[in-house]
Coordinates of C-alpha atoms and ligand atoms in Angstrom, one line a residue:
M82 CA 205.4 -0.2 73.0
F83 CA 203.5 -2.0 71.6
N84 CA 199.5 -1.0 71.8
L85 CA 198.5 -4.4 72.0
K86 CA 194.7 -5.3 71.6
S87 CA 192.4 -8.2 70.4
E88 CA 193.4 -9.7 66.9
I89 CA 189.9 -9.5 64.8
N90 CA 189.7 -12.7 63.8
K91 CA 189.3 -13.4 67.7
S92 CA 185.8 -10.7 67.8
M93 CA 182.0 -11.7 68.2
Q94 CA 181.4 -10.0 65.2
W95 CA 184.0 -12.0 63.3
K96 CA 182.7 -15.3 64.7
R97 CA 179.3 -13.7 63.2
L98 CA 180.6 -13.4 60.1
E99 CA 181.4 -16.6 60.4
K100 CA 177.9 -18.1 60.9
L101 CA 175.7 -15.9 59.1
A102 CA 179.2 -16.6 55.9
K103 CA 177.9 -20.6 56.9
K104 CA 174.1 -19.4 55.4
M105 CA 174.5 -17.1 52.8
R106 CA 176.3 -20.4 51.0
K107 CA 173.1 -21.9 50.8
I108 CA 171.5 -18.8 49.5
E109 CA 171.0 -18.4 45.5
M110 CA 171.0 -13.9 45.0
R111 CA 168.5 -15.1 42.2
D112 CA 166.1 -15.8 45.0
M113 CA 166.7 -12.7 46.3
F114 CA 166.1 -10.4 43.5
A115 CA 162.8 -12.6 42.9
K116 CA 161.8 -11.5 47.0
D117 CA 162.5 -8.2 46.7
D118 CA 162.1 -5.9 43.6
K119 CA 163.8 -2.6 45.9
R120 CA 166.9 -4.4 46.1
A121 CA 169.3 -2.9 44.0
E122 CA 167.7 0.8 45.0
K123 CA 168.6 -0.7 49.0
Y124 CA 172.1 -1.9 47.9
S125 CA 173.4 1.2 45.2
L126 CA 175.7 4.4 46.1
K127 CA 175.2 7.7 44.0
L128 CA 177.9 11.0 44.5
E129 CA 177.6 13.0 41.6
N130 CA 177.3 11.4 38.7
M131 CA 178.4 8.0 40.1
L132 CA 176.4 5.0 41.1
V133 CA 177.5 1.7 42.5
D134 CA 175.6 -1.0 42.5
F135 CA 176.6 -3.2 44.9
S136 CA 173.4 -5.4 44.9
K137 CA 174.5 -8.3 42.8
N138 CA 175.9 -9.8 46.3
R139 CA 176.2 -12.7 48.5
I140 CA 174.6 -10.2 51.5
D141 CA 171.6 -9.4 52.9
D142 CA 170.2 -6.5 55.9
K143 CA 171.9 -9.7 58.8
V144 CA 175.3 -9.7 56.7
F145 CA 175.3 -6.0 55.6
K146 CA 175.1 -5.3 59.0
A147 CA 177.5 -8.0 60.8
L148 CA 179.9 -5.8 58.3
L149 CA 179.2 -2.5 60.3
S150 CA 179.4 -3.8 63.0
L151 CA 183.2 -4.7 61.9
A152 CA 184.2 -2.1 61.2
K153 CA 182.8 0.0 64.2
K154 CA 184.5 -2.2 65.9
A155 CA 187.7 -2.0 63.8
K156 CA 187.0 1.4 64.6
V157 CA 187.3 2.6 62.0
Q158 CA 185.3 6.6 61.5
N159 CA 188.3 7.1 64.0
K160 CA 190.7 6.2 61.3
I161 CA 189.2 8.2 58.9
T162 CA 189.6 11.1 60.4
D163 CA 193.2 10.0 61.6
M164 CA 194.3 9.7 58.0
F165 CA 192.8 13.5 57.0
E166 CA 194.2 15.2 60.0
G167 CA 197.4 13.9 59.2
K168 CA 198.5 11.7 62.3
K169 CA 201.4 9.2 60.9
I170 CA 198.8 6.1 60.5
N171 CA 202.6 4.7 58.8
I172 CA 204.0 2.8 61.9
T173 CA 206.7 0.8 60.5
E174 CA 208.1 4.3 58.8
N175 CA 206.7 7.3 61.4
R176 CA 205.0 9.1 58.6
A177 CA 201.4 10.9 58.6
V178 CA 199.7 9.7 54.8
L179 CA 198.0 13.1 53.2
H180 CA 197.7 12.5 49.6
V181 CA 194.6 13.7 50.3
A182 CA 196.1 16.5 51.1
L183 CA 197.5 16.9 47.5
R184 CA 193.7 17.5 46.1
N185 CA 192.8 19.2 49.8
R186 CA 190.6 21.8 47.0
E187 CA 189.5 24.0 50.1
N188 CA 192.4 25.2 51.3
T189 CA 191.8 23.7 55.0
P190 CA 195.6 23.9 56.9
I191 CA 196.3 20.2 57.5
Y192 CA 198.6 20.0 60.2
V193 CA 202.0 17.4 60.4
D194 CA 204.2 18.7 63.3
G195 CA 202.8 21.0 64.1
E196 CA 203.4 22.7 60.9
N197 CA 200.5 23.5 58.6
V198 CA 201.8 21.1 54.9
M199 CA 198.6 23.4 52.2
P200 CA 201.3 26.3 51.0
E201 CA 204.3 23.9 49.8
I202 CA 202.0 21.4 48.1
N203 CA 200.2 25.1 46.6
K204 CA 203.0 26.0 45.0
V205 CA 204.1 22.8 43.4
L206 CA 201.1 23.9 42.1
A207 CA 201.7 26.2 40.6
K208 CA 205.4 25.2 39.7
I209 CA 203.2 22.4 38.0
K210 CA 200.8 24.5 36.6
D211 CA 203.6 27.4 35.2
F212 CA 205.9 24.6 33.9
S213 CA 203.0 22.6 32.2
E214 CA 201.2 25.5 29.9
A215 CA 204.8 26.6 28.7
V216 CA 206.0 23.4 27.5
R217 CA 202.3 23.1 25.6
L218 CA 202.4 26.5 24.3
G219 CA 205.5 26.6 23.3
K220 CA 207.2 29.3 26.2
F221 CA 209.4 26.4 27.1
V222 CA 211.0 25.2 24.2
G223 CA 214.2 22.5 24.0
Y224 CA 217.8 23.0 23.6
T225 CA 217.2 24.0 20.1
G226 CA 214.2 26.7 20.4
K227 CA 211.4 23.5 19.3
K228 CA 208.3 22.7 20.7
L229 CA 208.8 19.5 23.6
T230 CA 206.3 17.6 21.5
N231 CA 207.0 14.1 23.6
I232 CA 206.8 14.1 27.1
V233 CA 209.1 10.8 28.5
N234 CA 208.0 9.5 32.1
I235 CA 211.2 7.9 33.2
G236 CA 210.0 6.2 36.4
I237 CA 208.8 2.6 38.0
G238 CA 206.0 1.5 40.4
G239 CA 204.0 4.2 41.3
S240 CA 206.3 7.1 39.9
D241 CA 205.2 5.3 36.3
L242 CA 201.6 3.7 36.8
G243 CA 199.3 6.2 38.1
P244 CA 200.4 8.7 35.4
K245 CA 201.1 6.4 32.7
M246 CA 197.1 5.3 33.4
A247 CA 195.8 8.0 34.3
V248 CA 197.7 9.9 31.1
E249 CA 195.6 6.6 29.1
A250 CA 193.1 7.5 30.7
L251 CA 192.4 10.7 29.6
K252 CA 194.2 10.0 25.8
K253 CA 191.5 12.0 24.6
Y254 CA 192.1 15.4 26.1
M255 CA 195.0 15.3 24.3
P256 CA 196.6 17.1 21.4
K257 CA 197.2 15.9 18.8
E258 CA 200.8 16.9 18.0
M259 CA 202.1 15.2 21.9
N260 CA 203.4 11.9 22.1
C261 CA 203.7 11.1 25.3
Y262 CA 206.0 7.4 26.6
F263 CA 207.2 6.2 29.6
I264 CA 209.6 4.4 30.3
S265 CA 209.4 1.9 33.5
N266 CA 211.7 -2.1 32.5
I267 CA 214.9 -2.0 33.5
D268 CA 215.6 -3.7 30.5
G269 CA 217.3 -2.3 27.3
T270 CA 214.4 -2.5 25.1
A271 CA 212.6 -0.6 27.3
C272 CA 214.6 2.4 26.6
A273 CA 215.9 1.2 23.3
E274 CA 211.4 1.4 22.1
V275 CA 211.1 5.2 23.2
L276 CA 214.3 5.9 21.8
N277 CA 213.5 4.5 18.0
K278 CA 210.7 6.6 18.5
V279 CA 211.3 9.9 19.6
D280 CA 213.2 12.9 18.1
P281 CA 215.7 14.6 21.0
E282 CA 214.9 17.3 19.3
T283 CA 211.6 18.4 20.6
T284 CA 212.1 15.8 23.7
L285 CA 211.1 16.3 27.7
F286 CA 212.2 13.7 29.9
I287 CA 211.0 14.0 33.5
V288 CA 212.3 11.7 35.9
C289 CA 210.5 10.6 38.3
S290 CA 211.9 8.8 41.7
K291 CA 210.0 9.4 45.8
T292 CA 213.4 8.1 46.5
F293 CA 215.4 8.3 43.9
T294 CA 217.7 6.1 44.8
T295 CA 215.7 3.0 42.3
I296 CA 218.0 1.3 40.5
E297 CA 215.3 0.7 37.4
T298 CA 214.8 4.8 37.2
L299 CA 218.1 6.4 37.4
T300 CA 219.8 3.6 34.4
N301 CA 217.2 4.7 32.5
A302 CA 217.3 8.2 33.2
K303 CA 221.5 8.0 32.1
T304 CA 221.0 5.6 29.3
C305 CA 218.5 9.0 28.6
R306 CA 220.6 11.9 29.1
K307 CA 223.5 10.0 27.4
W308 CA 221.6 10.0 24.0
L309 CA 220.8 13.1 24.5
I310 CA 224.0 14.3 25.3
D311 CA 225.2 11.8 22.1
A312 CA 222.8 13.8 19.5
L313 CA 222.6 17.9 22.1
G314 CA 225.4 18.6 23.4
E315 CA 226.5 18.6 27.1
H316 CA 224.3 21.9 27.9
A317 CA 221.3 21.1 26.3
T318 CA 219.6 18.8 29.2
S319 CA 218.8 21.8 31.9
K320 CA 216.3 22.1 28.5
H321 CA 215.6 18.4 28.3
F322 CA 215.5 17.0 32.4
V323 CA 213.9 17.1 34.9
A324 CA 213.8 15.5 37.6
V325 CA 210.3 15.0 40.9
S326 CA 211.3 13.7 43.8
T327 CA 211.1 14.1 47.5
N328 CA 215.0 13.5 47.5
A329 CA 217.4 16.2 46.3
K330 CA 220.2 15.6 47.5
E331 CA 220.5 12.8 45.1
V332 CA 218.8 14.8 41.9
E333 CA 221.2 17.1 41.9
K334 CA 224.2 14.5 42.3
F335 CA 222.1 13.0 39.4
G336 CA 223.0 16.8 37.2
I337 CA 219.6 18.0 37.5
D338 CA 219.5 21.4 38.8
V339 CA 217.2 21.9 41.9
E340 CA 215.0 24.6 39.5
N341 CA 214.8 21.6 37.5
M342 CA 213.2 20.0 40.1
F343 CA 210.2 19.7 41.3
E344 CA 209.2 18.4 45.4
F345 CA 206.6 15.7 47.0
W346 CA 206.7 14.9 50.3
D347 CA 207.9 11.2 52.4
F348 CA 204.0 12.0 53.5
V349 CA 202.6 11.1 50.6
G350 CA 203.4 7.7 49.3
G351 CA 204.2 6.3 45.3
R352 CA 202.1 4.7 45.3
Y353 CA 199.2 7.5 46.2
S354 CA 201.6 10.4 44.6
M355 CA 199.5 10.4 41.5
W356 CA 198.1 14.0 42.5
S357 CA 201.2 15.0 42.7
A358 CA 204.3 16.3 41.1
I359 CA 204.6 12.6 39.5
G360 CA 201.3 13.6 38.2
L361 CA 203.1 16.0 35.7
I362 CA 203.5 14.5 32.8
V363 CA 199.1 13.9 33.3
A364 CA 199.1 18.1 33.8
I365 CA 201.5 18.6 30.4
A366 CA 199.4 15.9 28.8
V367 CA 195.6 17.5 29.3
G368 CA 196.5 20.0 30.4
Y369 CA 196.5 21.6 33.9
D370 CA 193.0 22.5 33.8
N371 CA 192.0 19.1 33.8
F372 CA 194.7 18.3 36.2
E373 CA 192.6 20.0 38.2
K374 CA 189.8 18.3 37.0
M375 CA 191.2 15.4 38.3
L376 CA 191.7 16.9 41.2
A377 CA 188.6 17.8 42.3
G378 CA 187.4 14.3 41.5
A379 CA 189.4 13.2 43.9
N380 CA 188.7 15.3 46.8
A381 CA 184.6 14.8 46.3
M382 CA 185.7 11.8 47.2
D383 CA 187.5 12.6 50.4
N384 CA 184.8 14.7 51.7
H385 CA 183.2 11.8 50.5
F386 CA 184.8 9.6 52.5
K387 CA 184.7 12.2 55.7
T388 CA 181.9 12.6 56.5
A389 CA 179.5 9.3 55.1
D390 CA 178.3 7.1 57.9
L391 CA 179.4 4.2 57.1
D392 CA 176.6 2.5 56.1
K393 CA 176.1 5.1 53.0
N394 CA 180.2 5.9 52.6
I395 CA 181.4 4.0 49.3
P396 CA 184.3 3.2 49.9
V397 CA 183.5 1.7 53.1
V398 CA 180.7 -0.1 51.7
L399 CA 182.7 -1.6 49.3
A400 CA 186.1 -2.1 51.5
L401 CA 183.2 -4.7 53.5
I402 CA 181.9 -6.6 51.2
S403 CA 185.4 -7.5 49.5
I404 CA 186.3 -8.9 53.3
W405 CA 183.4 -10.6 53.1
Y406 CA 184.6 -12.5 51.0
N407 CA 187.9 -12.6 51.0
N408 CA 188.0 -13.9 54.3
F409 CA 184.6 -15.5 55.1
F410 CA 184.3 -17.0 51.9
N411 CA 188.0 -18.1 51.1
V412 CA 188.0 -16.3 47.6
R413 CA 191.4 -15.2 46.8
N414 CA 191.6 -13.5 44.4
H415 CA 189.5 -9.7 42.4
V416 CA 188.9 -8.7 38.9
V417 CA 188.2 -4.9 37.7
V418 CA 186.4 -5.1 34.5
P419 CA 186.4 -1.0 33.0
Y420 CA 184.4 -1.3 29.9
D421 CA 186.4 1.4 28.3
Q422 CA 189.4 0.8 26.2
Y423 CA 191.1 4.0 28.3
L424 CA 191.3 2.3 30.8
T425 CA 193.5 -0.1 29.9
Y426 CA 195.9 0.3 32.4
L427 CA 193.2 0.8 35.8
P428 CA 194.3 -3.1 36.4
A429 CA 197.9 -2.5 36.7
Y430 CA 197.6 0.3 38.4
L431 CA 195.1 -0.9 41.0
Q432 CA 197.6 -4.2 41.5
Q433 CA 199.8 -2.1 43.1
L434 CA 197.8 0.5 45.3
I435 CA 196.3 -2.6 46.3
M436 CA 198.1 -5.1 46.9
E437 CA 201.5 -4.0 47.5
S438 CA 199.8 -2.1 50.5
N439 CA 198.0 -4.9 51.7
G440 CA 199.1 -8.1 50.6
K441 CA 201.0 -8.2 54.2
Y442 CA 201.6 -10.4 57.2
V443 CA 202.6 -8.8 59.9
D444 CA 199.6 -6.9 61.6
L445 CA 200.4 -3.4 63.5
D446 CA 200.5 -4.8 66.8
N447 CA 203.7 -6.5 65.5
R448 CA 202.3 -10.4 65.3
F449 CA 202.4 -12.5 62.7
I450 CA 198.3 -12.4 61.0
K451 CA 196.0 -15.9 61.0
Y452 CA 193.6 -14.4 58.5
Q453 CA 194.2 -13.8 54.8
T454 CA 194.8 -10.3 53.7
S455 CA 195.1 -8.9 49.9
P456 CA 193.0 -10.9 47.6
V457 CA 195.5 -11.0 43.7
I458 CA 194.4 -8.1 41.7
F459 CA 193.8 -8.3 38.3
G460 CA 191.8 -7.5 34.9
G461 CA 191.2 -6.3 31.8
A462 CA 189.9 -3.8 29.7
G463 CA 186.1 -5.1 28.8
T464 CA 184.8 -7.2 26.7
D465 CA 188.7 -8.3 25.7
V466 CA 188.6 -10.3 28.4
Q467 CA 185.3 -11.7 27.9
H468 CA 187.1 -14.2 25.4
S469 CA 190.0 -14.9 27.8
F470 CA 189.6 -14.8 31.3
F471 CA 185.8 -15.0 31.4
Q472 CA 185.0 -18.6 31.4
M473 CA 186.5 -18.8 34.6
L474 CA 184.8 -16.4 36.2
H475 CA 181.5 -18.5 35.4
Q476 CA 182.0 -21.9 35.4
G477 CA 185.4 -22.0 37.8
T478 CA 185.3 -23.9 40.7
S479 CA 185.5 -21.0 42.6
F480 CA 184.5 -17.5 42.5
I481 CA 185.6 -14.0 42.2
P482 CA 184.2 -10.9 42.6
C483 CA 183.6 -8.4 40.1
D484 CA 183.5 -4.4 39.6
F485 CA 182.3 -3.6 36.4
I486 CA 183.7 -0.1 35.2
I487 CA 181.4 1.2 32.9
P488 CA 181.3 4.8 31.4
A489 CA 177.1 5.9 30.4
I490 CA 178.4 7.5 27.1
S491 CA 182.0 6.5 25.1
H492 CA 185.0 9.3 24.1
N493 CA 183.9 8.1 20.6
E494 CA 180.7 7.5 20.5
I495 CA 181.0 5.6 16.9
G496 CA 177.9 3.8 15.3
E497 CA 176.6 1.2 17.6
H498 CA 179.6 0.9 19.4
H499 CA 179.8 1.8 22.4
E500 CA 175.6 0.8 22.9
I501 CA 177.0 -3.1 22.4
L502 CA 180.2 -2.6 24.6
L503 CA 176.7 -1.9 27.1
A504 CA 174.9 -4.8 26.4
N505 CA 177.9 -7.1 26.9
I506 CA 178.5 -5.2 30.4
L507 CA 174.6 -5.5 32.4
A508 CA 174.7 -9.1 30.5
Q509 CA 177.8 -10.2 32.2
S510 CA 176.6 -9.3 35.5
E511 CA 173.9 -10.7 34.6
A512 CA 175.1 -14.3 34.3
L513 CA 177.6 -14.3 36.8
M514 CA 174.4 -13.5 39.4
M515 CA 171.1 -15.8 37.7
G516 CA 173.3 -18.1 35.6
K517 CA 171.1 -21.1 33.7
T518 CA 169.7 -23.6 36.3
T519 CA 170.8 -27.5 34.7
K520 CA 167.3 -27.4 34.0
E521 CA 166.7 -24.5 32.0
A522 CA 169.6 -25.9 30.1
M523 CA 168.0 -29.1 29.4
E524 CA 165.4 -26.8 27.4
E525 CA 167.5 -25.5 25.5
L526 CA 169.0 -27.6 24.0
K527 CA 165.8 -29.6 23.5
A528 CA 164.8 -26.8 21.5
K529 CA 167.3 -27.1 18.9
G530 CA 166.3 -29.9 18.9
L531 CA 168.9 -32.9 20.1
S532 CA 168.6 -35.6 20.9
S533 CA 167.4 -37.0 24.7
E534 CA 170.7 -39.5 25.2
E535 CA 172.8 -35.9 23.3
V536 CA 170.7 -33.5 26.1
N537 CA 171.9 -35.8 28.9
R538 CA 175.2 -35.7 28.0
L539 CA 176.0 -32.2 27.4
K540 CA 173.7 -30.8 30.1
K541 CA 175.9 -29.8 33.1
Y542 CA 178.6 -28.5 30.6
K543 CA 176.2 -25.5 30.2
T544 CA 175.2 -25.2 33.2
F545 CA 175.8 -21.8 34.6
K546 CA 175.4 -22.0 39.0
G547 CA 175.7 -18.2 39.0
N548 CA 174.8 -16.7 41.7
R549 CA 178.5 -14.8 41.1
P550 CA 178.9 -12.0 43.0
S551 CA 179.5 -8.0 41.1
N552 CA 179.4 -3.7 42.1
T553 CA 178.4 -2.3 39.1
I554 CA 179.9 1.3 38.7
I555 CA 178.5 3.2 36.2
F556 CA 179.8 6.8 35.8
K557 CA 177.9 10.1 32.3
K558 CA 181.4 9.5 31.0
I559 CA 185.1 9.4 32.0
D560 CA 186.3 12.3 32.3
P561 CA 189.3 13.9 34.5
F562 CA 186.5 14.3 37.2
A563 CA 185.9 11.0 36.9
L564 CA 188.5 9.6 36.8
G565 CA 189.8 11.4 40.0
M566 CA 187.0 10.1 42.3
L567 CA 187.7 6.1 40.8
V568 CA 191.0 6.2 42.0
A569 CA 190.4 8.2 45.4
M570 CA 187.8 5.9 45.8
Y571 CA 189.7 2.3 45.5
E572 CA 192.6 4.2 47.0
H573 CA 190.5 4.2 50.3
K574 CA 189.1 1.2 50.2
T575 CA 192.2 -0.1 50.3
Y576 CA 192.7 1.6 53.1
V577 CA 189.6 1.0 55.2
E578 CA 190.9 -2.7 54.1
G579 CA 194.3 -2.2 55.8
V580 CA 192.4 -0.3 58.9
V581 CA 189.6 -3.8 59.5
W582 CA 192.9 -6.8 58.8
N583 CA 194.7 -4.4 61.6
I584 CA 198.4 -3.8 59.1
A585 CA 200.4 -1.2 57.7
S586 CA 198.6 0.0 53.9
F587 CA 201.4 2.7 53.8
D588 CA 205.2 0.5 53.8
Q589 CA 205.9 -1.5 51.4
M590 CA 209.2 -3.0 52.9
G591 CA 208.7 -6.5 51.1
V592 CA 210.0 -5.3 48.1
E593 CA 213.6 -5.0 49.6
L594 CA 214.7 -7.9 49.8
G595 CA 215.1 -9.3 46.2
K596 CA 216.7 -5.3 45.5
Q597 CA 219.0 -6.7 47.6
L598 CA 220.3 -9.6 46.2
A599 CA 219.9 -8.5 42.9
L600 CA 222.8 -5.8 43.9
R601 CA 224.3 -9.1 45.5
I602 CA 223.9 -11.5 42.3
L603 CA 225.0 -7.9 39.0
P604 CA 229.0 -8.1 40.1
E605 CA 228.3 -12.7 40.0
L606 CA 227.3 -11.7 37.1
Q607 CA 229.5 -9.1 35.2
G608 CA 232.5 -10.9 36.9
N609 CA 234.8 -13.6 35.8
K610 CA 236.0 -15.4 39.2
D611 CA 233.7 -18.6 38.8
D612 CA 233.6 -18.8 43.4
V613 CA 229.7 -17.3 43.1
K614 CA 227.9 -19.0 46.4
H615 CA 224.1 -19.0 46.3
D616 CA 221.1 -22.7 46.6
C617 CA 222.4 -24.9 44.3
S618 CA 219.5 -23.9 41.9
T619 CA 220.1 -20.4 41.5
T620 CA 224.7 -21.0 40.9
A621 CA 223.8 -22.7 38.7
L622 CA 221.2 -20.3 36.9
I623 CA 223.9 -17.8 37.0
K624 CA 226.5 -20.1 35.4
L625 CA 224.7 -21.3 32.5
I626 CA 223.6 -17.0 32.3
K627 CA 227.7 -16.7 31.8
G628 CA 228.1 -19.6 29.2
L629 CA 225.4 -18.3 27.4
R630 CA 226.5 -14.6 27.6
K631 CA 229.9 -15.3 26.4
Ligands
F6P288 O1 208.5 -1.3 44.2 C1 208.4 -0.4 45.7 C2 208.9 1.0 45.3 O2 209.5 1.5 46.6 C3 207.1 1.2 44.7 O3 207.1 1.9 46.3 C4 207.2 2.9 44.3 O4 206.7 3.2 44.1 C5 208.6 2.4 43.8 O5 209.4 1.6 43.8 C6 209.1 3.3 42.9 O6 210.0 4.1 44.3 P1 210.7 5.5 43.8 O7 209.6 6.7 43.7 O8 211.7 5.8 45.0 O9 211.7 5.0 42.1

């Protein structure tokens, strides 16, 4: 039944990398840079207006070659082809994985079960275009004839994080009169805070849920519908509610006409769905043209990923570097720092993309895995985070690899703001790599006139060991095309990591258990019976909360 193959960590390629890692632990990046002034050129890749400089990593030619051999051993190239050809690589759910089809601008046929999926995708894209333009131009208006200028996305996980991140990233392209809101959390506060701000006559709700069974989304949608009906009456809903889902039956059951539904398909994973109608709010906010440019950017990355040799392939190289630290240096975290205020939500988006995809401990051959899979992803916009967790990046007991994302030009070139921002990011990656030796620290302290006793007392605190790796990803500007490229780059990087780790990157079974238990606890919290039976901690907490809520 299972095509059992030997585990990747038992391969010759893995063993070789273990040996190389032992050696590399003793090598300083600053020395490698001193010896080779072509290092940055050698370890950089360019695509369109994007440059990825991965030279500030603890790699040399031997390591790079060995990582590429590992990728070959894991058959990365074949697995890339399998995805683009619509093979059912989501083996636990028996589905193809075709977010790439959503942005297949060449419109070449892509088959799933013998059927070309492109005509259906194009039909929905045309519907997104028509509807988004109608809303923007005031042709599709609210029940009382007013223009819909408050757009509220109701969804969670992949039905929230992607569109929310993209709307924020492209805010500069939004008309001033428009406001976009996102309700995801079941916490009533999420709903209340949005409903307090918007006017029912000018509000459009987009209920996004792949399954249309997610309790948070359905509860929030019901609350919003009641609020609308209380204000405008039952008949108003068709002018103020649309749905995005794969589940027409549940959409109808909820009371949204399928005419007002935008379809997507099982071959699009939730966290890979911002290119589908889940991105409807993006198209409304920034215009369909810009939405298409975002698709085109992702498509450019797809074509690169599909055709570039492994050593020149940006997502492959980034994945291999991440595996290098994760599996051979025992590093458990990865930080992403966009130096662009508009990319504030990118780290949160990537947390779901990467950790929901690759936070797995069973492999594709049905075995428990004995090596580390997904790192913990965290981050935030620079320079803010320089003043929160960067201390640990510089002087924490273990290193944390970083991705720095920079636009050379800001959407808001005010005075010298952007130059100061750019200087900061370049300083950070340089400081992380170069560090400051104790000797250098002592010289600085002496130059400040400190006594030799003080110099000796402070020298270690002022030392930066350096040798801390980072990738620098530069764009000219974060426009819709660039955003598409960036996000697709991370999607493919995630896939390659999953391929090497031999895991099912496209399911999310780990989220289920908590959901099941919540359904059991809910009636216990709501009911009057005291005979709840859980572990003694959970039982006591249920009783305490019930008491507090009386
Ligand atoms: O968190 C689990 C999950 O299934 C995600 O994968 C998904 O993005 C999210 O819930 C929302 O699911 P849906 O779009 O079906 O409401």
